[in-house]
Amino acid sequence: RLGVIRSRLGVIARDPREEDTVVVVFSGPGIVKGDKALLLPMDGDPNDAETVIPLEAVEQALAACRAPRKVLILDMCHSGESNGIEPGLKRSLAEAAVPVLSSCGPEEQSWPDAAAGHSVFTGYLLAALRGAGDTDGDGQVTDGEGWAHLEEARVGWRLRTGRKQTPQRGGKAGEAAVLATGKGKAWAGGTGSG
């Protein structure tokens, strides 16, 4: 998987056109070594620098990308920031050149949904992309609408479970990115997780 991720970063930097939208999603562990925020793929080893992906490499690929609409979505524990424990990650997300949606805030866990086979955040994100996030009924889910759906869904989830997970929004706002399109039956099943 590491090779695939590195290869796709090159594609992101090189191939998109000016009319494209690029969405990069990472779901997995995030670690910090020194002041560097690192993504740990399934086949990565946190003690082997050759097997991790610096978040900076993802940011550089997105910065080089010609697409005007770009979004970075991170589903990992402490992906929002972490008040001194992971300053490299906090700084990276705050200064990102693209909008960033992250699964949780300081010192929080990105809770799993074992029945669904992914995290609670991913479940609500998928629901948003399947149409639950189309708040204005125009057949499109923008990054802003996706964010609004995540915020609304997390409140209900917290009330039901008593667990805290606060998705974060950071980076620099860009042109609104359409994350999904559909109408009618294309939106079927977009109700959420948990």
PDB file of C-alpha atoms in Angstrom:
ATOM      1  CA  ARG A   1       0.000   0.000   0.000  1.00  0.00           C
ATOM      2  CA  LEU A   2       2.888   2.351   0.655  1.00  0.00           C
ATOM      3  CA  GLY A   3       3.968   2.166  -2.987  1.00  0.00           C
ATOM      4  CA  VAL A   4       0.420   2.866  -4.157  1.00  0.00           C
ATOM      5  CA  ILE A   5       0.144   5.936  -1.908  1.00  0.00           C
ATOM      6  CA  ARG A   6       3.467   7.343  -3.100  1.00  0.00           C
ATOM      7  CA  SER A   7       2.506   6.698  -6.716  1.00  0.00           C
ATOM      8  CA  ARG A   8      -0.862   8.438  -6.266  1.00  0.00           C
ATOM      9  CA  LEU A   9       0.797  11.487  -4.717  1.00  0.00           C
ATOM     10  CA  GLY A  10       2.753  11.879  -7.953  1.00  0.00           C
ATOM     11  CA  VAL A  11      -0.463  11.553  -9.962  1.00  0.00           C
ATOM     12  CA  ILE A  12      -2.174  14.184  -7.791  1.00  0.00           C
ATOM     13  CA  ALA A  13       0.664  16.626  -8.356  1.00  0.00           C
ATOM     14  CA  ARG A  14       0.931  15.959 -12.085  1.00  0.00           C
ATOM     15  CA  ASP A  15      -2.336  14.858 -13.708  1.00  0.00           C
ATOM     16  CA  PRO A  16      -5.379  16.889 -12.568  1.00  0.00           C
ATOM     17  CA  ARG A  17      -6.636  19.598 -14.890  1.00  0.00           C
ATOM     18  CA  GLU A  18      -7.927  23.045 -14.038  1.00  0.00           C
ATOM     19  CA  GLU A  19     -11.557  21.830 -14.119  1.00  0.00           C
ATOM     20  CA  ASP A  20     -10.984  18.905 -11.730  1.00  0.00           C
ATOM     21  CA  THR A  21     -11.694  18.420  -8.041  1.00  0.00           C
ATOM     22  CA  VAL A  22      -9.173  16.467  -5.955  1.00  0.00           C
ATOM     23  CA  VAL A  23     -10.110  14.864  -2.647  1.00  0.00           C
ATOM     24  CA  VAL A  24      -7.424  13.044  -0.667  1.00  0.00           C
ATOM     25  CA  VAL A  25      -8.616  10.804   2.165  1.00  0.00           C
ATOM     26  CA  PHE A  26      -6.382   9.035   4.672  1.00  0.00           C
ATOM     27  CA  SER A  27      -7.836   6.720   7.296  1.00  0.00           C
ATOM     28  CA  GLY A  28      -5.300   5.159   9.632  1.00  0.00           C
ATOM     29  CA  PRO A  29      -2.750   5.987  12.316  1.00  0.00           C
ATOM     30  CA  GLY A  30      -1.020   9.343  12.403  1.00  0.00           C
ATOM     31  CA  ILE A  31       2.249   9.756  14.284  1.00  0.00           C
ATOM     32  CA  VAL A  32       4.736  12.534  14.896  1.00  0.00           C
ATOM     33  CA  LYS A  33       8.514  12.152  14.912  1.00  0.00           C
ATOM     34  CA  GLY A  34      10.292  15.312  16.002  1.00  0.00           C
ATOM     35  CA  ASP A  35       8.301  18.092  14.365  1.00  0.00           C
ATOM     36  CA  LYS A  36       7.123  15.976  11.397  1.00  0.00           C
ATOM     37  CA  ALA A  37       3.564  14.708  11.096  1.00  0.00           C
ATOM     38  CA  LEU A  38       3.547  11.247   9.484  1.00  0.00           C
ATOM     39  CA  LEU A  39       0.846   8.997   8.054  1.00  0.00           C
ATOM     40  CA  LEU A  40       1.302   5.308   8.808  1.00  0.00           C
ATOM     41  CA  PRO A  41      -0.083   3.042   6.058  1.00  0.00           C
ATOM     42  CA  MET A  42      -1.124  -0.544   6.841  1.00  0.00           C
ATOM     43  CA  ASP A  43       2.290  -1.848   5.778  1.00  0.00           C
ATOM     44  CA  GLY A  44       4.200   0.956   7.504  1.00  0.00           C
ATOM     45  CA  ASP A  45       6.500   0.727  10.502  1.00  0.00           C
ATOM     46  CA  PRO A  46       6.581   3.780  12.793  1.00  0.00           C
ATOM     47  CA  ASN A  47      10.295   3.153  13.417  1.00  0.00           C
ATOM     48  CA  ASP A  48      11.228   2.987   9.715  1.00  0.00           C
ATOM     49  CA  ALA A  49      11.199   6.368   7.938  1.00  0.00           C
ATOM     50  CA  GLU A  50      11.055   4.620   4.559  1.00  0.00           C
ATOM     51  CA  THR A  51       7.637   3.132   5.345  1.00  0.00           C
ATOM     52  CA  VAL A  52       5.743   6.243   6.463  1.00  0.00           C
ATOM     53  CA  ILE A  53       4.288   9.138   4.466  1.00  0.00           C
ATOM     54  CA  PRO A  54       5.127  12.645   5.682  1.00  0.00           C
ATOM     55  CA  LEU A  55       1.960  14.748   5.804  1.00  0.00           C
ATOM     56  CA  GLU A  56       4.141  17.425   4.217  1.00  0.00           C
ATOM     57  CA  ALA A  57       4.452  15.219   1.089  1.00  0.00           C
ATOM     58  CA  VAL A  58       0.663  15.101   0.795  1.00  0.00           C
ATOM     59  CA  GLU A  59       0.473  18.872   1.253  1.00  0.00           C
ATOM     60  CA  GLN A  60       3.181  19.401  -1.383  1.00  0.00           C
ATOM     61  CA  ALA A  61       1.344  17.180  -3.874  1.00  0.00           C
ATOM     62  CA  LEU A  62      -1.861  19.127  -3.279  1.00  0.00           C
ATOM     63  CA  ALA A  63      -0.028  22.468  -3.555  1.00  0.00           C
ATOM     64  CA  ALA A  64       1.472  21.409  -6.909  1.00  0.00           C
ATOM     65  CA  CYS A  65      -1.901  20.196  -8.166  1.00  0.00           C
ATOM     66  CA  ARG A  66      -3.550  22.493 -10.741  1.00  0.00           C
ATOM     67  CA  ALA A  67      -7.107  21.609  -9.701  1.00  0.00           C
ATOM     68  CA  PRO A  68      -8.779  24.665  -8.139  1.00  0.00           C
ATOM     69  CA  ARG A  69     -10.884  22.564  -5.762  1.00  0.00           C
ATOM     70  CA  LYS A  70      -8.931  20.422  -3.309  1.00  0.00           C
ATOM     71  CA  VAL A  71      -9.811  18.899   0.055  1.00  0.00           C
ATOM     72  CA  LEU A  72      -7.780  16.791   2.494  1.00  0.00           C
ATOM     73  CA  ILE A  73      -9.752  14.448   4.783  1.00  0.00           C
ATOM     74  CA  LEU A  74      -7.923  12.779   7.677  1.00  0.00           C
ATOM     75  CA  ASP A  75      -9.529  10.057   9.769  1.00  0.00           C
ATOM     76  CA  MET A  76      -7.061   9.285  12.524  1.00  0.00           C
ATOM     77  CA  CYS A  77      -6.713   9.826  16.255  1.00  0.00           C
ATOM     78  CA  HIS A  78      -5.507  13.304  17.162  1.00  0.00           C
ATOM     79  CA  SER A  79      -6.010  14.428  13.557  1.00  0.00           C
ATOM     80  CA  GLY A  80      -7.352  17.842  14.556  1.00  0.00           C
ATOM     81  CA  GLU A  81      -4.500  19.068  16.745  1.00  0.00           C
ATOM     82  CA  SER A  82      -3.041  18.104  20.063  1.00  0.00           C
ATOM     83  CA  ASN A  83      -2.014  20.976  22.273  1.00  0.00           C
ATOM     84  CA  GLY A  84       1.736  20.438  22.392  1.00  0.00           C
ATOM     85  CA  ILE A  85       1.824  16.654  22.242  1.00  0.00           C
ATOM     86  CA  GLU A  86       1.906  16.627  18.455  1.00  0.00           C
ATOM     87  CA  PRO A  87       2.889  20.177  17.444  1.00  0.00           C
ATOM     88  CA  GLY A  88       4.009  19.080  13.972  1.00  0.00           C
ATOM     89  CA  LEU A  89       0.547  17.819  13.137  1.00  0.00           C
ATOM     90  CA  LYS A  90      -1.170  20.835  14.676  1.00  0.00           C
ATOM     91  CA  ARG A  91       1.036  23.211  12.683  1.00  0.00           C
ATOM     92  CA  SER A  92       0.620  21.230   9.451  1.00  0.00           C
ATOM     93  CA  LEU A  93      -3.170  21.273   9.626  1.00  0.00           C
ATOM     94  CA  ALA A  94      -3.423  24.920  10.630  1.00  0.00           C
ATOM     95  CA  GLU A  95      -1.132  25.990   7.791  1.00  0.00           C
ATOM     96  CA  ALA A  96      -2.377  23.576   5.127  1.00  0.00           C
ATOM     97  CA  ALA A  97      -2.854  25.257   1.756  1.00  0.00           C
ATOM     98  CA  VAL A  98      -6.147  23.394   1.229  1.00  0.00           C
ATOM     99  CA  PRO A  99      -9.306  22.874   3.288  1.00  0.00           C
ATOM    100  CA  VAL A 100      -8.850  20.024   5.786  1.00  0.00           C
ATOM    101  CA  LEU A 101     -11.563  17.974   7.455  1.00  0.00           C
ATOM    102  CA  SER A 102     -10.249  15.831  10.283  1.00  0.00           C
ATOM    103  CA  SER A 103     -12.004  13.214  12.354  1.00  0.00           C
ATOM    104  CA  CYS A 104     -11.306  14.401  15.877  1.00  0.00           C
ATOM    105  CA  GLY A 105      -9.807  17.066  18.063  1.00  0.00           C
ATOM    106  CA  PRO A 106      -7.104  17.296  20.683  1.00  0.00           C
ATOM    107  CA  GLU A 107      -6.555  14.194  22.744  1.00  0.00           C
ATOM    108  CA  GLU A 108      -9.566  12.499  21.161  1.00  0.00           C
ATOM    109  CA  GLN A 109      -9.986   9.089  19.619  1.00  0.00           C
ATOM    110  CA  SER A 110     -11.421   8.480  16.179  1.00  0.00           C
ATOM    111  CA  TRP A 111     -13.943   5.900  17.377  1.00  0.00           C
ATOM    112  CA  PRO A 112     -14.405   2.665  15.428  1.00  0.00           C
ATOM    113  CA  ASP A 113     -17.759   1.337  14.301  1.00  0.00           C
ATOM    114  CA  ALA A 114     -16.997  -2.389  14.408  1.00  0.00           C
ATOM    115  CA  ALA A 115     -20.336  -3.379  12.881  1.00  0.00           C
ATOM    116  CA  ALA A 116     -19.710  -1.165   9.846  1.00  0.00           C
ATOM    117  CA  GLY A 117     -16.021  -2.067   9.468  1.00  0.00           C
ATOM    118  CA  HIS A 118     -14.797   1.527   9.572  1.00  0.00           C
ATOM    119  CA  SER A 119     -14.781   4.500  11.913  1.00  0.00           C
ATOM    120  CA  VAL A 120     -17.821   6.470  13.046  1.00  0.00           C
ATOM    121  CA  PHE A 121     -16.403   9.528  11.225  1.00  0.00           C
ATOM    122  CA  THR A 122     -16.051   7.568   7.973  1.00  0.00           C
ATOM    123  CA  GLY A 123     -19.622   6.295   8.354  1.00  0.00           C
ATOM    124  CA  TYR A 124     -21.015   9.804   8.619  1.00  0.00           C
ATOM    125  CA  LEU A 125     -18.754  11.038   5.832  1.00  0.00           C
ATOM    126  CA  LEU A 126     -20.010   8.246   3.554  1.00  0.00           C
ATOM    127  CA  ALA A 127     -23.594   9.104   4.476  1.00  0.00           C
ATOM    128  CA  ALA A 128     -22.934  12.735   3.564  1.00  0.00           C
ATOM    129  CA  LEU A 129     -21.472  11.675   0.219  1.00  0.00           C
ATOM    130  CA  ARG A 130     -24.470   9.417  -0.451  1.00  0.00           C
ATOM    131  CA  GLY A 131     -26.791  12.400  -0.169  1.00  0.00           C
ATOM    132  CA  ALA A 132     -27.449  13.083   3.505  1.00  0.00           C
ATOM    133  CA  GLY A 133     -25.119  16.077   3.189  1.00  0.00           C
ATOM    134  CA  ASP A 134     -27.051  17.678   0.305  1.00  0.00           C
ATOM    135  CA  THR A 135     -28.638  20.283   2.547  1.00  0.00           C
ATOM    136  CA  ASP A 136     -29.802  22.618  -0.217  1.00  0.00           C
ATOM    137  CA  GLY A 137     -31.224  19.865  -2.442  1.00  0.00           C
ATOM    138  CA  ASP A 138     -29.208  20.836  -5.529  1.00  0.00           C
ATOM    139  CA  GLY A 139     -27.908  17.304  -6.139  1.00  0.00           C
ATOM    140  CA  GLN A 140     -24.398  18.144  -4.944  1.00  0.00           C
ATOM    141  CA  VAL A 141     -22.538  17.748  -1.667  1.00  0.00           C
ATOM    142  CA  THR A 142     -19.852  20.396  -1.233  1.00  0.00           C
ATOM    143  CA  ASP A 143     -17.068  20.263   1.333  1.00  0.00           C
ATOM    144  CA  GLY A 144     -19.024  22.819   3.389  1.00  0.00           C
ATOM    145  CA  GLU A 145     -22.202  20.731   3.285  1.00  0.00           C
ATOM    146  CA  GLY A 146     -20.212  17.612   4.141  1.00  0.00           C
ATOM    147  CA  TRP A 147     -18.746  19.448   7.115  1.00  0.00           C
ATOM    148  CA  ALA A 148     -22.191  20.616   8.257  1.00  0.00           C
ATOM    149  CA  HIS A 149     -23.495  17.031   8.078  1.00  0.00           C
ATOM    150  CA  LEU A 150     -20.528  15.737  10.097  1.00  0.00           C
ATOM    151  CA  GLU A 151     -21.160  18.381  12.767  1.00  0.00           C
ATOM    152  CA  GLU A 152     -24.864  17.587  13.015  1.00  0.00           C
ATOM    153  CA  ALA A 153     -24.311  13.821  13.022  1.00  0.00           C
ATOM    154  CA  ARG A 154     -21.624  13.908  15.714  1.00  0.00           C
ATOM    155  CA  VAL A 155     -23.950  15.740  18.113  1.00  0.00           C
ATOM    156  CA  GLY A 156     -26.569  13.000  17.779  1.00  0.00           C
ATOM    157  CA  TRP A 157     -23.936  10.272  18.061  1.00  0.00           C
ATOM    158  CA  ARG A 158     -22.509  11.846  21.233  1.00  0.00           C
ATOM    159  CA  LEU A 159     -25.949  12.091  22.816  1.00  0.00           C
ATOM    160  CA  ARG A 160     -26.614   8.408  22.023  1.00  0.00           C
ATOM    161  CA  THR A 161     -23.222   7.024  23.098  1.00  0.00           C
ATOM    162  CA  GLY A 162     -21.805   9.511  25.607  1.00  0.00           C
ATOM    163  CA  ARG A 163     -18.486   9.451  23.719  1.00  0.00           C
ATOM    164  CA  LYS A 164     -16.672  12.552  22.606  1.00  0.00           C
ATOM    165  CA  GLN A 165     -15.310  12.990  19.107  1.00  0.00           C
ATOM    166  CA  THR A 166     -15.151  16.467  17.639  1.00  0.00           C
ATOM    167  CA  PRO A 167     -14.265  16.699  13.942  1.00  0.00           C
ATOM    168  CA  GLN A 168     -12.086  19.672  13.088  1.00  0.00           C
ATOM    169  CA  ARG A 169     -11.954  21.945  10.063  1.00  0.00           C
ATOM    170  CA  GLY A 170      -8.713  23.674   9.177  1.00  0.00           C
ATOM    171  CA  GLY A 171      -6.406  24.792   6.416  1.00  0.00           C
ATOM    172  CA  LYS A 172      -7.089  27.562   3.995  1.00  0.00           C
ATOM    173  CA  ALA A 173     -10.533  27.849   2.478  1.00  0.00           C
ATOM    174  CA  GLY A 174     -10.558  27.478  -1.265  1.00  0.00           C
ATOM    175  CA  GLU A 175     -13.182  27.310  -3.961  1.00  0.00           C
ATOM    176  CA  ALA A 176     -16.063  25.122  -2.787  1.00  0.00           C
ATOM    177  CA  ALA A 177     -15.292  21.534  -3.751  1.00  0.00           C
ATOM    178  CA  VAL A 178     -18.157  19.316  -4.891  1.00  0.00           C
ATOM    179  CA  LEU A 179     -17.469  16.001  -3.179  1.00  0.00           C
ATOM    180  CA  ALA A 180     -20.429  14.073  -4.617  1.00  0.00           C
ATOM    181  CA  THR A 181     -23.321  14.480  -7.031  1.00  0.00           C
ATOM    182  CA  GLY A 182     -26.584  12.619  -7.426  1.00  0.00           C
ATOM    183  CA  LYS A 183     -30.334  12.877  -7.345  1.00  0.00           C
ATOM    184  CA  GLY A 184     -33.218  10.613  -6.422  1.00  0.00           C
ATOM    185  CA  LYS A 185     -32.153   6.972  -6.172  1.00  0.00           C
ATOM    186  CA  ALA A 186     -28.471   7.986  -6.345  1.00  0.00           C
ATOM    187  CA  TRP A 187     -28.913   9.380  -2.838  1.00  0.00           C
ATOM    188  CA  ALA A 188     -30.570   6.260  -1.424  1.00  0.00           C
ATOM    189  CA  GLY A 189     -29.090   4.968   1.791  1.00  0.00           C
ATOM    190  CA  GLY A 190     -27.382   8.186   2.919  1.00  0.00           C
ATOM    191  CA  THR A 191     -28.534   8.091   6.503  1.00  0.00           C
ATOM    192  CA  GLY A 192     -25.411   7.688   8.592  1.00  0.00           C
ATOM    193  CA  SER A 193     -23.590   5.373  10.927  1.00  0.00           C
ATOM    194  CA  GLY A 194     -23.879   4.507  14.595  1.00  0.00           C
TER     195      GLY A 194
END
